[in-house]
C-alpha cells in the first residue's frame, strides 16, 4: 500500500496536495499553518478568506476539510483541515481526527489528484498525544487505501521523535 512516513518540512514537498493543520477560521496561525501561509504567499490567505463561513468565523468546522490552490508552494493544492483539540480523549477526539484524514482524501479524489502529504494533525498546539494520533492516522489511511492503489500518501513528520512514533504505528498494525 502506498503509505510512507518521512521527515521533512511539508512546504518543500512537490506533491499534488499538502494538508494544512489549520484552525476553523482558516486565516492562518502558528506551526505548520504559519509555515504553509509564509511559503504560499498572501494569495493563500485571500483564497481562504473567500471561502464561505458556516458560522461566524468558521470556514471549516473541526474534522472537515477545504481545498485551495497552493500558490507559491511546490504543491499544487493545499487541503486545509481542522484537527480536534485534545481534551483528554473523551470528547470524540479520535473520531474527529479520523474525519480529518477521510475528508482530506475525499477532496483529493474529487479533484482527481493522486499524491498527498499529511502533517501530524493535532500533535502540536492542539495537544493530541502523538502515539495515539499516529494510530488513528495509520488505521484510517489503511482503511481508505485498502482498495485504492492510485493514491500515494506521505505522513510528513517534522522531528525524529515524531517520525519514529508514526513509523512505529505503521509497523505495529
Ligand atoms: N512541516 C511539517 N510539519 C510541521 C511543520 C512543517 N513545516 N511545522 C510544524 N510541523 P501544529 P495542530 C508539525 O501545532 O496541533 C496552528 O496555529 C509540528 O511539529 O502545527 O493541529 C493552527 O492555526 C506538529 O508535529 O498543528 C491551529 O490553531 C504538527 O506539525 C493550531 O496550530 C502539528 O502541529 C493547530 O494545531
XYZ file of N, CA and C and ligand atoms in Angstrom:
555
model
N 0.851 -1.200 0.000
C 0.000 0.000 0.000
C 0.889 1.254 0.000
N 0.577 2.237 -0.854
C 1.437 3.424 -0.958
C 1.240 4.395 0.219
N 1.785 4.006 1.374
C 1.695 4.841 2.576
C 3.057 4.825 3.244
N 3.676 6.009 3.372
C 5.017 6.028 3.964
C 5.165 7.201 4.943
N 6.166 7.068 5.787
C 6.470 8.111 6.754
C 7.776 8.764 6.332
N 7.828 10.088 6.371
C 9.094 10.742 6.080
C 9.285 11.911 7.025
N 10.508 12.407 7.060
C 10.784 13.588 7.879
C 11.128 14.715 6.915
N 10.369 15.801 6.983
C 10.561 16.907 6.040
C 9.782 18.127 6.509
N 10.139 19.255 5.920
C 9.300 20.449 6.021
C 8.254 20.292 4.912
N 7.002 20.201 5.291
C 5.947 19.868 4.318
C 5.850 20.918 3.207
N 6.306 22.129 3.490
C 6.215 23.199 2.477
C 7.195 22.986 1.320
N 8.099 22.022 1.457
C 9.073 21.775 0.383
C 8.626 20.637 -0.537
N 7.531 19.979 -0.205
C 7.165 18.753 -0.937
C 6.420 19.051 -2.233
N 6.883 18.408 -3.299
C 6.271 18.594 -4.627
C 5.263 17.462 -4.854
N 4.125 17.623 -4.212
C 3.058 16.620 -4.334
C 1.818 17.341 -4.874
N 0.785 16.565 -5.201
C -0.436 17.214 -5.698
C -1.055 18.097 -4.610
N -1.078 17.594 -3.383
C -1.675 18.376 -2.300
C -0.941 18.140 -0.993
N -0.702 19.228 -0.258
C -0.263 19.080 1.131
C -1.448 19.455 2.021
N -1.482 18.832 3.188
C -2.570 19.095 4.128
C -2.077 20.099 5.163
N -2.938 21.049 5.444
C -2.652 22.036 6.478
C -3.436 21.709 7.743
N -2.745 21.710 8.883
C -3.420 21.551 10.184
C -3.829 22.942 10.643
N -5.016 23.331 10.228
C -5.462 24.716 10.399
C -6.362 24.866 11.618
N -6.918 26.049 11.777
C -7.973 26.272 12.788
C -9.244 26.683 12.034
N -10.404 26.680 12.697
C -11.663 26.859 11.960
C -11.780 28.156 11.160
N -11.033 29.175 11.518
C -11.126 30.445 10.757
C -10.469 30.329 9.385
N -9.517 29.425 9.248
C -8.667 29.268 8.052
C -7.882 30.543 7.731
N -7.693 31.384 8.713
C -6.978 32.634 8.443
C -5.529 32.604 8.929
N -4.977 31.413 9.083
C -3.570 31.278 9.441
C -3.385 31.121 10.943
N -2.150 30.836 11.309
C -1.830 30.610 12.721
C -0.360 30.286 12.838
N 0.000 29.512 13.854
C 1.403 29.132 14.037
C 1.667 27.760 13.443
N 2.724 27.113 13.887
C 3.041 25.740 13.475
C 3.072 25.562 11.967
N 2.554 24.437 11.537
C 2.602 24.108 10.112
C 1.710 25.068 9.310
N 0.644 25.544 9.920
C -0.251 26.509 9.282
C 0.521 27.785 8.915
N 1.252 28.317 9.885
C 2.049 29.521 9.638
C 3.078 29.287 8.549
N 3.734 28.128 8.589
C 4.782 27.813 7.600
C 4.174 27.750 6.198
N 3.017 27.124 6.077
C 2.376 26.984 4.761
C 1.982 28.364 4.216
N 1.393 29.192 5.048
C 0.997 30.537 4.589
C 2.220 31.375 4.208
N 3.300 31.245 4.969
C 4.504 32.027 4.655
C 5.033 31.675 3.278
N 5.082 30.382 2.952
C 5.665 29.963 1.672
C 4.668 30.172 0.529
N 3.392 29.935 0.768
C 2.388 30.070 -0.306
C 2.203 31.530 -0.713
N 2.433 32.451 0.238
C 2.263 33.873 -0.049
C 0.858 34.356 0.289
N 0.655 35.679 0.206
C -0.592 36.289 0.678
C -1.835 35.893 -0.110
N -1.658 35.381 -1.326
C -2.851 34.982 -2.091
C -3.527 33.769 -1.456
N -2.784 32.983 -0.687
C -3.427 31.856 0.010
C -4.419 32.390 1.054
N -4.001 33.410 1.768
C -4.906 33.996 2.768
C -6.149 34.569 2.083
N -5.954 35.225 0.943
C -7.110 35.766 0.193
C -8.069 34.645 -0.206
N -7.498 33.528 -0.683
C -8.334 32.398 -1.114
C -9.090 31.812 0.069
N -8.437 31.750 1.215
C -9.100 31.214 2.420
C -10.212 32.155 2.858
N -9.919 33.444 2.849
C -10.915 34.438 3.264
C -12.163 34.363 2.375
N -11.969 33.979 1.115
C -13.089 33.921 0.164
C -13.985 32.698 0.374
N -13.521 31.747 1.168
C -14.359 30.558 1.425
C -15.532 30.955 2.329
N -16.706 30.374 2.092
C -17.868 30.777 2.881
C -17.774 30.360 4.352
N -18.371 31.173 5.212
C -18.431 30.833 6.634
C -19.702 30.039 6.916
N -19.573 28.968 7.702
C -20.765 28.202 8.096
C -21.335 28.737 9.408
N -20.543 29.475 10.135
C -20.947 30.181 11.354
C -19.967 31.348 11.462
N -20.266 32.332 12.262
C -19.336 33.467 12.338
C -17.904 33.016 12.655
N -16.987 33.338 11.757
C -15.577 32.995 11.965
C -15.220 31.549 11.677
N -16.185 30.755 11.220
C -15.907 29.329 10.951
C -16.013 29.044 9.452
N -14.873 28.809 8.830
C -14.865 28.416 7.415
C -14.682 26.913 7.266
N -14.206 26.286 8.327
C -14.015 24.834 8.296
C -14.212 24.285 9.716
N -15.324 23.601 9.965
C -15.527 23.030 11.301
C -14.511 21.916 11.593
N -14.312 21.619 12.831
C -13.381 20.551 13.235
C -13.760 19.232 12.551
N -12.759 18.581 11.973
C -12.964 17.300 11.289
C -13.260 17.439 9.811
N -13.562 18.642 9.375
C -13.898 18.866 7.967
C -12.647 19.302 7.180
N -12.797 19.520 5.874
C -11.653 19.905 5.038
C -12.107 20.828 3.917
N -11.198 21.703 3.502
C -11.447 22.630 2.382
C -10.200 22.633 1.505
N -10.381 22.936 0.216
C -9.220 22.921 -0.692
C -9.014 24.285 -1.337
N -7.749 24.672 -1.466
C -7.382 25.892 -2.205
C -6.180 25.550 -3.087
N -5.859 26.422 -4.019
C -4.599 26.234 -4.739
C -3.409 26.374 -3.778
N -2.232 25.953 -4.239
C -1.028 26.047 -3.415
C -0.251 27.334 -3.646
N -0.634 28.087 -4.667
C 0.019 29.362 -4.999
C 1.538 29.182 -5.096
N 2.344 29.796 -4.260
C 3.800 29.737 -4.449
C 4.452 28.470 -3.887
N 3.644 27.589 -3.336
C 4.191 26.312 -2.838
C 4.546 25.398 -4.009
N 5.477 24.476 -3.805
C 5.698 23.452 -4.842
C 4.493 22.526 -4.999
N 3.699 22.365 -3.975
C 2.475 21.545 -4.069
C 1.411 22.319 -4.841
N 0.619 21.602 -5.645
C -0.397 22.277 -6.460
C -1.556 22.794 -5.613
N -1.916 22.041 -4.582
C -3.079 22.408 -3.760
C -2.739 22.301 -2.278
N -3.525 23.042 -1.485
C -3.496 22.863 -0.034
C -4.881 22.379 0.386
N -4.905 21.286 1.115
C -6.162 20.826 1.711
C -6.096 21.195 3.193
N -6.966 22.112 3.576
C -6.982 22.614 4.953
C -7.939 21.752 5.761
N -7.460 21.256 6.867
C -8.355 20.518 7.742
C -8.142 21.021 9.165
N -9.129 20.780 10.013
C -9.033 21.255 11.390
C -9.115 20.058 12.318
N -8.003 19.761 12.951
C -7.956 18.643 13.894
C -8.628 19.016 15.208
N -8.930 18.005 16.018
C -9.514 18.281 17.329
C -8.466 18.768 18.322
N -8.901 19.642 19.222
C -8.065 19.986 20.374
C -8.201 18.818 21.353
N -7.087 18.395 21.931
C -7.113 17.261 22.880
C -7.693 17.718 24.217
N -8.803 17.079 24.615
C -9.413 17.404 25.916
C -9.451 16.174 26.803
N -8.489 15.258 26.638
C -8.416 14.087 27.498
C -8.852 12.796 26.825
N -9.449 12.898 25.648
C -9.753 11.688 24.880
C -11.202 11.246 24.928
N -12.019 11.932 25.683
C -13.434 11.517 25.790
C -14.383 12.537 25.168
N -13.858 13.308 24.244
C -14.682 14.318 23.562
C -14.643 14.102 22.056
N -14.738 12.846 21.652
C -14.758 12.485 20.224
C -13.470 12.852 19.489
N -12.377 12.992 20.226
C -11.144 13.399 19.554
C -10.734 12.417 18.453
N -10.801 11.103 18.757
C -10.336 10.114 17.766
C -11.223 10.140 16.521
N -12.527 10.234 16.739
C -13.460 10.262 15.613
C -13.233 11.509 14.748
N -13.027 12.637 15.405
C -12.815 13.888 14.655
C -11.490 13.848 13.894
N -10.465 13.259 14.512
C -9.175 13.157 13.816
C -9.311 12.241 12.601
N -10.023 11.148 12.783
C -10.283 10.227 11.664
C -10.983 10.976 10.520
N -11.954 11.800 10.868
C -12.688 12.572 9.847
C -11.738 13.480 9.061
N -10.744 14.049 9.722
C -9.781 14.917 9.019
C -9.123 14.149 7.870
N -8.649 12.941 8.179
C -7.952 12.142 7.159
C -8.935 11.726 6.054
N -10.122 11.267 6.444
C -11.089 10.813 5.433
C -11.555 11.966 4.543
N -11.868 13.109 5.142
C -12.372 14.231 4.345
C -11.294 14.817 3.437
N -10.055 14.808 3.892
C -8.960 15.285 3.033
C -8.829 14.372 1.810
N -8.892 13.078 2.037
C -8.774 12.143 0.902
C -9.968 12.247 -0.039
N -11.127 12.527 0.525
C -12.310 12.690 -0.331
C -12.118 13.883 -1.285
N -11.574 14.978 -0.773
C -11.310 16.135 -1.641
C -10.257 15.800 -2.696
N -9.237 15.063 -2.278
C -8.180 14.661 -3.217
C -8.779 13.864 -4.376
N -9.615 12.903 -4.029
C -10.232 12.049 -5.061
C -11.156 12.868 -5.956
N -11.917 13.759 -5.330
C -12.868 14.569 -6.108
C -12.143 15.419 -7.152
N -10.921 15.863 -6.826
C -10.138 16.677 -7.785
C -9.296 15.793 -8.709
N -9.449 14.485 -8.600
C -8.665 13.526 -9.381
C -7.157 13.727 -9.203
N -6.754 13.939 -7.967
C -5.337 14.082 -7.627
C -4.855 12.768 -7.010
N -3.522 12.622 -6.955
C -3.000 11.305 -6.556
C -1.991 11.310 -5.409
N -1.249 12.390 -5.258
C -0.207 12.366 -4.219
C -0.517 13.415 -3.160
N -0.379 12.999 -1.900
C -0.772 13.874 -0.788
C 0.176 13.664 0.384
N 0.466 14.744 1.089
C 1.291 14.656 2.301
C 0.524 15.274 3.461
N 0.480 14.535 4.567
C -0.184 15.000 5.787
C 0.860 15.357 6.840
N 0.688 16.440 7.563
C 1.498 16.643 8.772
C 0.852 15.839 9.914
N 1.456 15.884 11.075
C 0.898 15.176 12.243
C -0.210 16.066 12.830
N -1.395 15.949 12.212
C -2.536 16.808 12.570
C -2.833 16.702 14.070
N -3.009 17.850 14.698
C -3.368 17.979 16.130
C -2.227 17.682 17.099
N -1.062 17.266 16.600
C 0.021 16.825 17.502
C 0.890 17.962 18.027
N 0.600 19.195 17.616
C 1.379 20.332 18.105
C 0.572 21.117 19.125
N 0.195 22.330 18.754
C -0.565 23.232 19.626
C -1.829 22.564 20.177
N -2.469 21.705 19.394
C -3.739 21.107 19.808
C -3.568 19.954 20.799
N -2.317 19.532 21.043
C -2.008 18.684 22.194
C -2.403 17.220 22.139
N -2.706 16.696 20.953
C -3.110 15.278 20.845
C -1.868 14.419 21.105
N -1.941 13.433 22.007
C -0.769 12.577 22.248
C -0.326 11.895 20.949
N 0.959 12.028 20.636
C 1.442 11.638 19.313
C 1.199 10.157 19.003
N 1.453 9.267 19.973
C 1.316 7.838 19.674
C -0.144 7.502 19.347
N -1.064 8.122 20.073
C -2.486 7.861 19.808
C -2.908 8.458 18.472
N -2.428 9.645 18.170
C -2.762 10.275 16.889
C -2.206 9.454 15.725
N -1.002 8.924 15.912
C -0.380 8.127 14.849
C -1.190 6.859 14.590
N -1.706 6.247 15.667
C -2.524 5.039 15.479
C -3.804 5.354 14.706
N -4.430 6.469 15.017
C -5.651 6.871 14.299
C -5.315 7.140 12.826
N -4.231 7.871 12.594
C -3.852 8.227 11.219
C -3.607 6.968 10.390
N -2.802 6.052 10.932
C -2.428 4.853 10.175
C -3.645 3.957 9.933
N -4.455 3.754 10.966
C -5.633 2.877 10.804
C -6.595 3.467 9.773
N -6.813 4.765 9.835
C -7.755 5.408 8.908
C -7.225 5.361 7.474
N -5.956 5.655 7.319
C -5.388 5.666 5.966
C -5.339 4.252 5.386
N -4.997 3.269 6.219
C -5.005 1.870 5.748
C -6.385 1.500 5.233
N -7.401 1.884 5.989
C -8.772 1.574 5.606
C -9.125 2.280 4.283
N -8.783 3.545 4.182
C -9.099 4.325 2.981
C -8.365 3.802 1.749
N -7.144 3.336 1.945
C -6.295 2.974 0.798
C -6.374 1.495 0.445
N -7.136 0.748 1.221
C -7.161 -0.711 1.042
C -7.454 -1.113 -0.403
N -8.384 -0.425 -1.041
C -8.741 -0.781 -2.419
C -8.344 0.317 -3.390
N -7.337 1.079 -3.060
C -7.007 2.239 -3.885
C -5.492 2.383 -4.034
N -4.970 1.831 -5.115
C -3.528 1.913 -5.356
C -3.138 3.209 -6.041
N -4.139 4.018 -6.431
C -3.849 5.218 -7.226
C -3.387 6.379 -6.355
N -3.582 6.250 -5.045
C -3.233 7.370 -4.159
C -1.974 7.043 -3.375
N -1.084 8.025 -3.348
C 0.193 7.868 -2.669
C 0.242 8.848 -1.489
N 0.330 8.306 -0.278
C 0.254 9.147 0.922
C 1.591 9.190 1.650
N 2.021 10.408 1.978
C 3.192 10.586 2.840
C 2.742 11.172 4.165
N 3.154 10.532 5.258
C 2.955 11.114 6.585
C 4.226 11.900 6.882
N 4.106 13.205 6.828
C 5.279 14.082 6.879
C 5.508 14.574 8.300
N 6.560 14.057 8.932
C 6.868 14.427 10.316
C 7.961 15.485 10.325
N 7.951 16.264 11.402
C 8.860 17.413 11.453
C 10.018 17.199 12.417
N 10.027 16.071 13.113
C 11.123 15.782 14.044
C 11.389 14.278 13.996
N 12.580 13.909 14.467
C 12.943 12.497 14.511
C 12.014 11.710 15.421
N 11.653 12.324 16.548
C 10.774 11.653 17.508
C 9.418 11.361 16.889
N 8.856 12.341 16.195
C 7.544 12.154 15.571
C 7.639 11.118 14.450
N 8.739 11.158 13.706
C 8.917 10.169 12.642
C 8.946 8.752 13.227
N 9.665 8.592 14.340
C 9.746 7.271 14.985
C 8.363 6.831 15.477
N 7.598 7.762 16.022
C 6.262 7.433 16.524
C 5.347 6.968 15.393
N 5.346 7.696 14.295
C 4.490 7.313 13.154
C 5.001 6.027 12.501
N 6.327 5.884 12.427
C 6.892 4.660 11.841
C 6.499 3.452 12.685
N 6.513 3.639 13.993
C 6.127 2.555 14.906
C 4.668 2.158 14.656
N 3.800 3.147 14.519
C 2.375 2.858 14.268
C 2.208 2.109 12.947
N 3.027 2.475 11.970
C 2.953 1.832 10.653
C 3.422 0.379 10.722
N 4.473 0.129 11.510
C 5.000 -1.238 11.579
C 4.157 -2.109 12.507
N 3.507 -1.470 13.499
C 2.788 -2.250 14.521
C 1.515 -2.885 13.973
N 0.798 -2.130 13.166
C -0.552 -2.597 12.787
C -0.508 -3.782 11.826
N 6.292 20.714 8.121
C 5.794 19.580 8.680
N 5.311 19.518 9.941
C 5.368 20.661 10.681
C 5.854 21.882 10.176
C 6.346 21.883 8.839
N 6.842 22.991 8.269
N 5.772 22.822 11.150
C 5.251 22.219 12.235
N 5.011 20.905 11.948
P 0.639 22.280 14.709
P -2.077 21.387 15.446
C 4.455 19.845 12.816
O 0.771 22.971 16.015
O -1.565 20.695 16.649
C -1.945 26.456 14.310
O -1.723 27.665 14.944
C 4.522 20.080 14.302
O 5.824 19.794 14.802
O 1.098 22.999 13.507
O -3.065 20.680 14.570
C -3.307 26.385 13.630
O -3.713 27.640 13.120
C 3.480 19.082 14.801
O 4.061 17.782 14.897
O -0.910 21.865 14.425
C -4.187 25.918 14.733
O -4.601 26.994 15.547
C 2.444 19.073 13.670
O 3.062 19.735 12.561
C -3.301 25.006 15.544
O -1.965 25.427 15.296
C 1.152 19.785 14.004
O 1.405 20.900 14.846
C -3.412 23.567 15.058
O -2.686 22.755 15.942
